[in-house]
CSV table of C-alpha atoms in Angstrom, one decimal:
chain,number,residue,atom,x,y,z
A,24,UNK,CA,27.0,12.5,53.0
A,25,UNK,CA,24.8,12.6,49.9
A,26,UNK,CA,21.8,11.7,52.4
A,27,UNK,CA,22.7,14.5,54.8
A,28,UNK,CA,22.8,17.0,52.0
A,29,UNK,CA,19.3,15.6,50.7
A,30,UNK,CA,17.7,15.9,54.2
A,31,UNK,CA,19.4,19.6,54.2
A,32,UNK,CA,18.0,20.5,51.2
A,33,UNK,CA,14.6,19.1,51.9
A,34,UNK,CA,14.6,21.0,55.0
A,35,UNK,CA,15.8,24.1,54.0
A,36,UNK,CA,12.7,24.9,52.0
A,37,UNK,CA,9.3,23.1,50.8
A,38,UNK,CA,9.2,21.9,47.0
A,39,UNK,CA,6.8,23.3,45.2
A,40,UNK,CA,4.7,21.0,42.9
A,41,UNK,CA,5.6,23.6,40.0
A,42,UNK,CA,9.7,22.8,40.2
A,43,UNK,CA,9.9,22.6,36.5
A,44,UNK,CA,8.0,25.5,35.4
A,45,UNK,CA,10.2,27.5,38.1
A,46,UNK,CA,13.3,26.0,35.7
A,47,UNK,CA,11.8,27.1,32.9
A,48,UNK,CA,10.8,30.3,34.0
A,49,UNK,CA,14.3,30.9,35.1
A,50,UNK,CA,16.0,30.3,32.0
A,51,UNK,CA,13.6,31.9,29.9
A,52,UNK,CA,12.5,29.2,28.3
A,53,UNK,CA,8.7,29.2,29.2
A,54,UNK,CA,6.3,30.5,26.6
A,55,UNK,CA,5.1,33.9,27.3
A,56,UNK,CA,1.7,32.2,28.5
A,57,UNK,CA,3.3,30.1,30.8
A,58,UNK,CA,5.4,32.8,32.2
A,59,UNK,CA,2.4,35.1,33.0
A,60,UNK,CA,0.9,32.3,34.6
A,61,UNK,CA,4.0,31.4,36.7
A,62,UNK,CA,4.2,35.0,37.7
A,63,UNK,CA,0.5,34.4,38.9
A,64,UNK,CA,1.8,31.4,41.2
A,65,UNK,CA,4.8,33.2,42.7
A,66,UNK,CA,2.6,36.2,43.9
A,67,UNK,CA,0.8,33.4,46.4
A,68,UNK,CA,4.0,31.3,47.0
A,69,UNK,CA,6.7,32.3,49.2
A,70,UNK,CA,8.9,29.2,48.5
A,71,UNK,CA,9.2,29.6,44.7
A,72,UNK,CA,9.9,33.7,45.4
A,73,UNK,CA,12.8,32.4,47.7
A,74,UNK,CA,14.0,30.0,44.9
A,75,UNK,CA,13.6,31.8,42.2
A,76,UNK,CA,16.0,34.7,44.2
A,77,UNK,CA,18.5,32.5,45.4
A,78,UNK,CA,19.1,30.5,42.2
A,79,UNK,CA,19.4,33.9,40.8
A,80,UNK,CA,22.3,34.2,43.0
A,81,UNK,CA,23.6,30.6,42.1
A,82,UNK,CA,23.5,31.5,38.4
A,83,UNK,CA,25.4,34.4,39.2
A,84,UNK,CA,28.1,32.9,41.0
A,85,UNK,CA,28.6,30.1,38.6
A,86,UNK,CA,28.6,32.6,35.3
A,87,UNK,CA,31.2,34.1,36.8
A,88,UNK,CA,33.6,31.2,37.6
A,89,UNK,CA,32.8,30.3,33.9
A,90,UNK,CA,34.4,33.6,32.9
A,91,UNK,CA,37.2,33.3,35.1
A,92,UNK,CA,37.9,29.9,34.1
A,93,UNK,CA,37.3,30.2,30.3
A,94,UNK,CA,38.0,33.5,29.7
A,95,UNK,CA,41.6,33.3,29.9
A,96,UNK,CA,42.1,29.7,28.3
A,97,UNK,CA,44.3,30.4,25.7
A,98,UNK,CA,42.9,30.1,21.9
A,99,UNK,CA,46.0,28.2,20.9
A,100,UNK,CA,45.2,25.1,22.8
A,101,UNK,CA,42.0,24.9,20.1
A,102,UNK,CA,44.5,24.9,17.1
A,103,UNK,CA,46.8,22.3,18.3
A,104,UNK,CA,43.7,20.4,18.9
A,105,UNK,CA,42.8,20.4,15.2
A,106,UNK,CA,46.3,19.7,14.3
A,107,UNK,CA,46.3,16.5,16.3
A,108,UNK,CA,42.7,14.9,14.9
A,109,UNK,CA,43.6,16.5,11.8
A,110,UNK,CA,47.1,15.4,10.9
A,111,UNK,CA,47.8,12.7,14.2
A,112,UNK,CA,51.5,11.6,12.2
A,113,UNK,CA,52.6,15.6,11.9
A,114,UNK,CA,51.8,16.0,15.5
A,115,UNK,CA,53.4,13.1,17.1
A,116,UNK,CA,50.3,11.2,18.0
A,117,UNK,CA,49.8,7.9,17.4
A,118,UNK,CA,46.0,6.8,16.8
A,119,UNK,CA,45.4,3.3,17.5
A,120,UNK,CA,43.5,1.4,14.7
A,121,UNK,CA,42.7,-1.9,13.8
A,122,UNK,CA,44.4,-2.9,10.4
A,123,UNK,CA,41.3,-3.7,8.6
A,124,UNK,CA,40.2,-0.1,10.3
A,125,UNK,CA,43.4,1.5,8.7
A,126,UNK,CA,42.8,0.1,5.5
A,127,UNK,CA,39.0,1.2,5.5
A,128,UNK,CA,39.8,4.9,6.4
A,129,UNK,CA,42.9,4.9,3.8
A,130,UNK,CA,40.9,4.0,1.2
A,131,UNK,CA,37.9,6.3,2.4
A,132,UNK,CA,40.1,9.2,2.6
A,133,UNK,CA,42.3,8.6,-0.5
A,134,UNK,CA,41.3,10.0,-3.8
A,135,UNK,CA,40.3,7.8,-6.5
A,136,UNK,CA,43.7,7.6,-8.4
A,137,UNK,CA,45.4,6.3,-5.6
A,138,UNK,CA,42.6,4.0,-4.8
A,139,UNK,CA,43.2,2.6,-8.3
A,140,UNK,CA,46.9,2.6,-8.0
A,141,UNK,CA,46.9,0.9,-5.0
A,142,UNK,CA,44.4,-2.3,-6.1
A,143,UNK,CA,46.7,-2.3,-9.7
A,144,UNK,CA,49.6,-2.5,-7.5
A,145,UNK,CA,48.1,-5.2,-5.2
A,146,UNK,CA,46.9,-7.1,-8.1
A,147,UNK,CA,50.1,-7.3,-9.8
A,148,UNK,CA,52.2,-8.5,-6.4
A,149,UNK,CA,49.5,-11.1,-6.0
A,150,UNK,CA,50.0,-12.5,-9.7
A,151,UNK,CA,53.8,-12.4,-9.2
A,152,UNK,CA,53.9,-14.4,-6.2
A,153,UNK,CA,51.5,-16.9,-7.7
A,154,UNK,CA,53.8,-17.4,-10.3
A,155,UNK,CA,56.9,-17.7,-7.8
A,156,UNK,CA,55.0,-20.2,-6.0
A,157,UNK,CA,54.0,-22.1,-9.4
A,158,UNK,CA,57.7,-22.2,-10.8
A,159,UNK,CA,59.1,-23.3,-7.7
A,160,UNK,CA,56.5,-26.5,-7.6
A,161,UNK,CA,57.0,-27.5,-11.1
A,162,UNK,CA,61.0,-28.1,-10.4
A,163,UNK,CA,61.7,-31.6,-10.1
A,164,UNK,CA,63.5,-32.4,-7.1
A,165,UNK,CA,67.0,-34.6,-7.6
A,166,UNK,CA,67.9,-36.1,-4.4
A,167,UNK,CA,71.4,-37.7,-4.4
A,168,UNK,CA,71.6,-40.5,-2.5
A,169,UNK,CA,75.2,-42.2,-1.8
A,170,UNK,CA,74.9,-45.9,-1.4
A,171,UNK,CA,78.2,-47.3,-0.2
A,172,UNK,CA,78.1,-51.3,-0.5
A,173,UNK,CA,81.7,-52.4,0.0
A,174,UNK,CA,85.3,-51.3,-0.9
A,175,UNK,CA,85.9,-50.0,-4.0
A,176,UNK,CA,88.7,-51.7,-5.8
A,177,UNK,CA,91.2,-49.0,-5.3
A,178,UNK,CA,90.3,-49.0,-1.6
A,179,UNK,CA,90.9,-52.8,-1.4
A,180,UNK,CA,94.2,-52.6,-3.1
A,181,UNK,CA,94.9,-49.9,-0.7
A,182,UNK,CA,93.7,-52.1,2.2
A,183,UNK,CA,95.6,-54.8,1.1
A,184,UNK,CA,99.0,-53.1,0.6
A,185,UNK,CA,98.7,-51.9,4.3
A,186,UNK,CA,97.7,-54.9,5.7
A,187,UNK,CA,100.3,-57.1,3.8
A,188,UNK,CA,103.0,-54.7,5.8
A,189,UNK,CA,101.9,-55.3,8.7
A,190,UNK,CA,101.8,-58.7,8.4
A,191,UNK,CA,105.2,-58.5,7.0
A,192,UNK,CA,106.5,-56.5,10.0
A,193,UNK,CA,104.9,-58.7,12.4
A,194,UNK,CA,106.7,-61.7,10.6
A,195,UNK,CA,109.9,-59.9,10.9
A,196,UNK,CA,109.4,-59.7,14.6
A,197,UNK,CA,108.3,-63.5,15.2
A,198,UNK,CA,111.0,-64.9,12.6
A,199,UNK,CA,113.4,-65.7,15.4
A,200,UNK,CA,110.5,-67.7,17.1
A,201,UNK,CA,108.4,-70.1,14.9
A,202,UNK,CA,105.3,-71.6,16.3
A,203,UNK,CA,104.8,-75.2,17.9
A,204,UNK,CA,102.7,-75.6,14.6
A,205,UNK,CA,105.8,-74.5,12.6
A,206,UNK,CA,107.9,-76.9,14.7
A,207,UNK,CA,105.6,-80.0,14.0
A,208,UNK,CA,105.5,-79.3,10.3
A,209,UNK,CA,108.8,-79.1,9.8
A,210,UNK,CA,109.7,-82.2,11.8
A,211,UNK,CA,107.4,-84.1,9.5
A,212,UNK,CA,108.2,-82.4,6.2
A,213,UNK,CA,111.9,-81.7,6.7
A,214,UNK,CA,113.4,-78.1,7.6
A,215,UNK,CA,113.5,-77.3,3.9
A,216,UNK,CA,109.6,-76.7,3.8
A,217,UNK,CA,108.8,-74.9,7.2
A,218,UNK,CA,110.2,-71.6,6.4
A,219,UNK,CA,109.3,-70.6,3.2
A,220,UNK,CA,105.7,-70.8,3.5
A,221,UNK,CA,105.3,-68.2,6.0
A,222,UNK,CA,107.4,-65.7,4.3
A,223,UNK,CA,105.5,-66.3,1.1
A,224,UNK,CA,103.5,-63.0,-0.1
A,225,UNK,CA,101.0,-64.9,-2.1
A,226,UNK,CA,99.7,-66.3,1.0
A,227,UNK,CA,99.5,-63.4,2.9
A,228,UNK,CA,97.7,-61.9,0.1
A,229,UNK,CA,95.2,-64.7,-0.1
A,230,UNK,CA,94.7,-64.2,4.0
A,231,UNK,CA,94.1,-60.7,3.9
A,232,UNK,CA,91.3,-61.0,0.7
A,233,UNK,CA,89.5,-63.6,2.5
A,234,UNK,CA,89.2,-61.1,6.1
A,235,UNK,CA,88.4,-58.0,3.8
A,236,UNK,CA,85.8,-59.9,1.6
A,237,UNK,CA,82.4,-60.5,3.0
A,238,UNK,CA,82.0,-64.0,4.6
A,239,UNK,CA,79.4,-66.4,2.4
A,240,UNK,CA,76.7,-67.8,4.7
A,241,UNK,CA,77.9,-71.1,3.1
A,242,UNK,CA,81.7,-71.0,3.6
A,243,UNK,CA,83.0,-71.7,6.7
A,244,UNK,CA,84.8,-69.7,9.3
A,245,UNK,CA,87.9,-68.1,8.0
A,246,UNK,CA,89.5,-68.4,11.2
A,247,UNK,CA,90.5,-71.7,10.6
A,248,UNK,CA,93.7,-71.1,8.2
A,249,UNK,CA,93.9,-74.0,5.0
A,250,UNK,CA,97.1,-75.6,4.8
A,251,UNK,CA,97.6,-75.0,1.1
A,252,UNK,CA,97.7,-71.6,2.3
A,253,UNK,CA,100.9,-72.2,4.1
A,254,UNK,CA,102.3,-75.1,2.0
A,255,UNK,CA,102.8,-75.1,-1.6
A,256,UNK,CA,101.4,-78.6,-2.7
A,257,UNK,CA,104.9,-80.7,-3.1
A,258,UNK,CA,104.7,-84.6,-3.1
A,259,UNK,CA,106.1,-85.8,-0.1
A,260,UNK,CA,108.5,-88.7,0.4
A,261,UNK,CA,105.9,-90.9,1.3
A,262,UNK,CA,103.6,-90.3,-1.3
A,263,UNK,CA,106.6,-91.2,-3.9
A,264,UNK,CA,106.6,-94.2,-2.5
A,265,UNK,CA,103.1,-95.2,-2.5
A,266,UNK,CA,102.1,-97.6,-5.4
A,267,UNK,CA,99.9,-96.5,-8.2
A,268,UNK,CA,96.3,-98.1,-8.4
A,269,UNK,CA,97.4,-99.4,-11.8
A,270,UNK,CA,100.0,-101.0,-9.6
A,271,UNK,CA,97.8,-102.5,-7.0
A,272,UNK,CA,95.8,-103.7,-10.2
A,273,UNK,CA,98.5,-105.6,-11.7
A,274,UNK,CA,99.2,-107.0,-7.7
A,275,UNK,CA,95.9,-108.5,-7.1
A,276,UNK,CA,95.7,-110.0,-10.9
B,2,UNK,CA,26.9,29.1,5.9
B,3,UNK,CA,26.8,24.8,5.7
B,4,UNK,CA,24.8,23.2,8.5
B,5,UNK,CA,26.9,20.5,10.6
B,6,UNK,CA,25.1,17.8,9.0
B,7,UNK,CA,26.5,19.2,5.2
B,8,UNK,CA,30.0,19.6,6.6
B,9,UNK,CA,29.9,15.8,8.2
B,10,UNK,CA,28.3,15.0,4.9
B,11,UNK,CA,31.8,16.2,3.3
B,12,UNK,CA,33.6,14.5,5.4
B,13,UNK,CA,32.1,11.2,5.1
B,14,UNK,CA,32.6,11.7,1.3
B,15,UNK,CA,36.3,11.7,1.6
B,16,UNK,CA,37.0,15.6,2.1
B,17,UNK,CA,39.8,16.0,4.8
B,18,UNK,CA,39.6,19.1,5.8
B,19,UNK,CA,35.9,19.1,6.6
B,20,UNK,CA,36.6,17.4,10.0
B,21,UNK,CA,38.8,20.3,10.8
B,22,UNK,CA,35.5,22.5,10.2
B,23,UNK,CA,33.4,21.0,12.6
B,24,UNK,CA,36.5,20.6,15.6
B,25,UNK,CA,36.7,24.7,14.8
B,26,UNK,CA,32.7,25.1,15.2
B,27,UNK,CA,32.6,23.1,18.3
B,28,UNK,CA,35.8,22.6,20.1
B,29,UNK,CA,35.2,25.8,22.8
B,30,UNK,CA,32.0,24.6,23.6
B,31,UNK,CA,32.9,21.1,23.9
B,32,UNK,CA,35.9,22.3,26.1
B,33,UNK,CA,33.5,24.4,28.1
B,34,UNK,CA,31.7,21.4,28.8
B,35,UNK,CA,34.3,19.3,29.8
B,36,UNK,CA,35.8,22.1,31.9
B,37,UNK,CA,32.5,22.1,33.8
B,38,UNK,CA,32.4,18.4,34.1
B,39,UNK,CA,35.6,18.4,35.1
B,40,UNK,CA,37.0,21.3,37.1
B,41,UNK,CA,40.5,21.5,35.4
B,42,UNK,CA,42.1,22.8,32.3
B,43,UNK,CA,44.3,19.9,31.4
B,44,UNK,CA,41.7,16.7,32.2
B,45,UNK,CA,39.3,19.2,29.9
B,46,UNK,CA,41.4,19.4,27.0
B,47,UNK,CA,42.5,16.1,26.9
B,48,UNK,CA,39.0,15.1,27.3
B,49,UNK,CA,38.2,17.6,24.3
B,50,UNK,CA,41.0,16.0,22.6
B,51,UNK,CA,39.2,12.6,22.9
B,52,UNK,CA,36.2,13.6,22.3
B,53,UNK,CA,37.0,14.8,18.8
B,54,UNK,CA,39.2,11.7,18.0
B,55,UNK,CA,36.2,9.5,19.0
B,56,UNK,CA,33.7,11.5,16.8
B,57,UNK,CA,36.4,11.0,13.9
B,58,UNK,CA,36.8,7.5,14.4
B,59,UNK,CA,33.1,7.1,14.6
B,60,UNK,CA,32.0,9.4,11.8
B,61,UNK,CA,30.8,6.1,9.6
B,62,UNK,CA,28.3,5.4,12.6
B,63,UNK,CA,26.7,9.0,12.6
B,64,UNK,CA,23.5,8.3,10.7
B,65,UNK,CA,21.8,12.2,11.1
B,66,UNK,CA,19.3,11.0,13.2
B,67,UNK,CA,20.3,13.2,15.9
B,68,UNK,CA,22.0,16.8,15.4
B,69,UNK,CA,25.9,16.7,15.1
B,70,UNK,CA,25.8,18.9,18.4
B,71,UNK,CA,23.9,16.9,20.1
B,72,UNK,CA,26.1,13.9,19.1
B,73,UNK,CA,29.4,15.8,20.4
B,74,UNK,CA,28.0,16.3,23.2
B,75,UNK,CA,26.7,13.0,24.1
B,76,UNK,CA,30.6,11.7,23.5
B,77,UNK,CA,32.0,14.7,25.5
B,78,UNK,CA,29.6,13.6,28.4
B,79,UNK,CA,30.7,9.8,28.2
B,80,UNK,CA,34.1,10.7,27.7
B,81,UNK,CA,33.8,13.0,31.3
B,82,UNK,CA,32.3,10.6,32.5
B,83,UNK,CA,34.9,7.6,32.1
B,84,UNK,CA,37.5,9.9,33.3
B,85,UNK,CA,36.0,10.6,36.6
B,86,UNK,CA,35.4,6.9,36.7
B,87,UNK,CA,39.2,6.2,35.9
B,88,UNK,CA,40.6,8.7,38.2
B,89,UNK,CA,37.9,8.2,40.8
B,90,UNK,CA,37.3,11.8,40.5
B,91,UNK,CA,40.4,12.1,42.4
B,92,UNK,CA,38.3,13.1,45.3
B,93,UNK,CA,37.7,16.7,46.4
B,94,UNK,CA,40.9,16.7,48.4
B,95,UNK,CA,42.9,16.4,45.1
B,96,UNK,CA,41.0,19.4,43.5
B,97,UNK,CA,41.5,21.3,47.1
B,98,UNK,CA,45.4,20.8,46.5
B,99,UNK,CA,45.1,22.2,42.9
B,100,UNK,CA,43.1,25.2,43.8
B,101,UNK,CA,45.7,27.6,44.2
B,102,UNK,CA,47.6,26.4,41.0
B,103,UNK,CA,44.5,26.8,38.8
B,104,UNK,CA,43.5,30.1,40.4
B,105,UNK,CA,46.7,31.3,39.3
B,106,UNK,CA,45.7,31.1,35.8
B,107,UNK,CA,42.9,33.4,35.9
B,108,UNK,CA,43.4,36.4,34.7
B,109,UNK,CA,43.4,39.6,36.6
B,110,UNK,CA,41.4,42.8,35.0
B,111,UNK,CA,43.4,45.7,35.7
B,112,UNK,CA,40.9,47.9,36.9
B,113,UNK,CA,40.4,45.3,40.3
B,114,UNK,CA,42.1,46.0,42.8
B,115,UNK,CA,44.3,43.3,44.8
B,116,UNK,CA,41.6,42.8,47.4
B,117,UNK,CA,38.7,42.5,45.0
B,118,UNK,CA,40.6,39.7,42.9
B,119,UNK,CA,41.1,37.5,46.0
B,120,UNK,CA,37.8,37.7,47.1
B,121,UNK,CA,36.6,37.2,43.4
B,122,UNK,CA,39.2,34.3,43.0
B,123,UNK,CA,37.7,32.9,46.6
B,124,UNK,CA,34.2,33.1,45.3
B,125,UNK,CA,34.9,31.5,41.9
B,126,UNK,CA,37.1,28.8,43.6
B,127,UNK,CA,34.0,28.0,46.1
B,128,UNK,CA,31.8,27.6,42.9
B,129,UNK,CA,34.2,25.2,40.9
B,130,UNK,CA,34.3,23.0,44.2
B,131,UNK,CA,30.8,23.3,44.7
B,132,UNK,CA,30.0,22.2,41.4
B,133,UNK,CA,32.5,19.4,41.3
B,134,UNK,CA,30.7,18.1,44.3
B,135,UNK,CA,27.4,17.8,42.6
B,136,UNK,CA,26.6,13.8,41.4
B,137,UNK,CA,27.3,13.5,37.8
B,138,UNK,CA,24.0,13.4,36.6
B,139,UNK,CA,23.5,16.8,38.1
B,140,UNK,CA,26.5,18.5,37.2
B,141,UNK,CA,26.1,17.3,33.5
B,142,UNK,CA,22.9,19.5,33.2
B,143,UNK,CA,24.0,22.6,35.3
B,144,UNK,CA,27.3,22.3,33.1
B,145,UNK,CA,25.3,22.0,29.7
B,146,UNK,CA,23.2,24.8,30.8
B,147,UNK,CA,25.5,27.1,32.2
B,148,UNK,CA,28.6,26.7,30.4
B,149,UNK,CA,27.0,25.9,26.9
B,150,UNK,CA,23.7,27.6,27.3
B,151,UNK,CA,21.9,24.8,25.7
B,152,UNK,CA,18.3,24.3,25.7
B,153,UNK,CA,16.4,22.1,27.8
B,154,UNK,CA,15.6,20.4,24.7
B,155,UNK,CA,19.1,20.2,23.5
B,156,UNK,CA,20.1,18.9,26.8
B,157,UNK,CA,17.5,16.3,26.7
B,158,UNK,CA,18.6,15.2,23.3
B,159,UNK,CA,22.2,14.9,24.0
B,160,UNK,CA,22.0,12.9,27.2
B,161,UNK,CA,18.7,10.8,25.5
B,162,UNK,CA,16.6,12.0,28.3
B,163,UNK,CA,12.9,13.0,28.5
B,164,UNK,CA,12.4,17.1,28.7
B,165,UNK,CA,10.8,16.6,32.3
B,166,UNK,CA,13.7,14.7,33.4
B,167,UNK,CA,16.2,17.7,32.4
B,168,UNK,CA,14.2,20.2,34.4
B,169,UNK,CA,13.7,18.3,37.5
B,170,UNK,CA,17.4,17.6,37.7
B,171,UNK,CA,18.4,21.2,37.0
B,172,UNK,CA,15.8,22.3,39.5
B,173,UNK,CA,17.6,19.5,42.2
B,174,UNK,CA,21.2,20.8,41.0
B,175,UNK,CA,20.7,24.4,41.8
B,176,UNK,CA,19.1,23.4,45.2
B,177,UNK,CA,21.9,21.5,46.1
B,178,UNK,CA,24.3,24.0,44.6
B,179,UNK,CA,22.3,27.0,46.8
B,180,UNK,CA,23.3,24.8,49.9
B,181,UNK,CA,27.0,24.2,49.2
B,182,UNK,CA,27.7,27.7,48.5
B,183,UNK,CA,26.1,29.0,51.2
B,184,UNK,CA,28.0,26.0,53.5
B,185,UNK,CA,31.2,26.8,52.0
B,186,UNK,CA,30.8,30.3,52.2
B,187,UNK,CA,30.1,29.9,56.1
B,188,UNK,CA,32.8,27.9,56.4
B,189,UNK,CA,35.4,30.6,54.7
B,190,UNK,CA,34.0,33.4,56.9
């Protein structure tokens, strides 16, 4: 399209070498001497004469358009224009400024007293912030660590009481059916010694205490119940019959 | 009356009202430039707004090496070019669709008859389309010259171009406009 236009224009008239002088003359910007010189040139140059006339018509047409367009545009548009720039917030226009630019603009446009007041407020704020930070840094931190090593005495007693109760309940159920071990003991030591060992509360307490107390490495497992827990020491009839050491010595002698 | 440069100095030293004065001084001309570049009132208004916002944000970057007017025009031209790139100029088709809406906004002098008014509207519409069809670099100079009536030197400063380039671009722009106007007028007829 552009080439077509250029070709058309080039073909329409020849371009004179004094095109720039023509423009200066047309717009009245040539000096008096240059203007006279160009007028002389036009007497001999048909191309320039044609163009001066044609360009004059173009200028008239453009001027007519300008007057028609700009002559009717309301002046209030310009008043709004000023308001928007001078007071963007009032006019509802938000200008995008970087934080730094905004601060710089603020300090540029503010009066001196406001700048000073802002600076003082900023310094006070910073000082307060620093003091607060320092205060919290100096406070010692008390951390409560609860260390639970085992049962307390009260807990232990409660557990023992609970366990005793449970054991007694179990014993009440098992009372009617003695274990084979009990039968054997009863056979060996007589009927009067078999039952009391099972029902002795001190034995049960000892057993529970042993279960709840942490095992020592050197002690054997408490799963093996010792006979003395169940049987209070009483000399058997066979033991009573055994001779004493003094007797044996005397016999040897 | 204080110069633009003095007003900018005041704005830089913290005078909040000073920049508003710059806006009041230049808004119409910047709008005219934007309108000539973009061809739509709404776009021109937005571009004008963006131009002054950009100028306000970069006020500290203004070192007084160029005139305030040149600085503002440069920002405005860049704003318009950016807008055109974003919208891909919305193509001529989009502009054509808006023809009637734009045309209806133009005032109707009481002295003109309905026939004259219609003819005038058609003519201005043709010009608008012809200008908008120009390449951006040509459109810039023709708009700055015709809409803002800047001198060649001012245009050269605003666009950071040599004076001779401004003149040659203006010449080319006028030639292209002449051809397009002829072509469009014959199409309408």
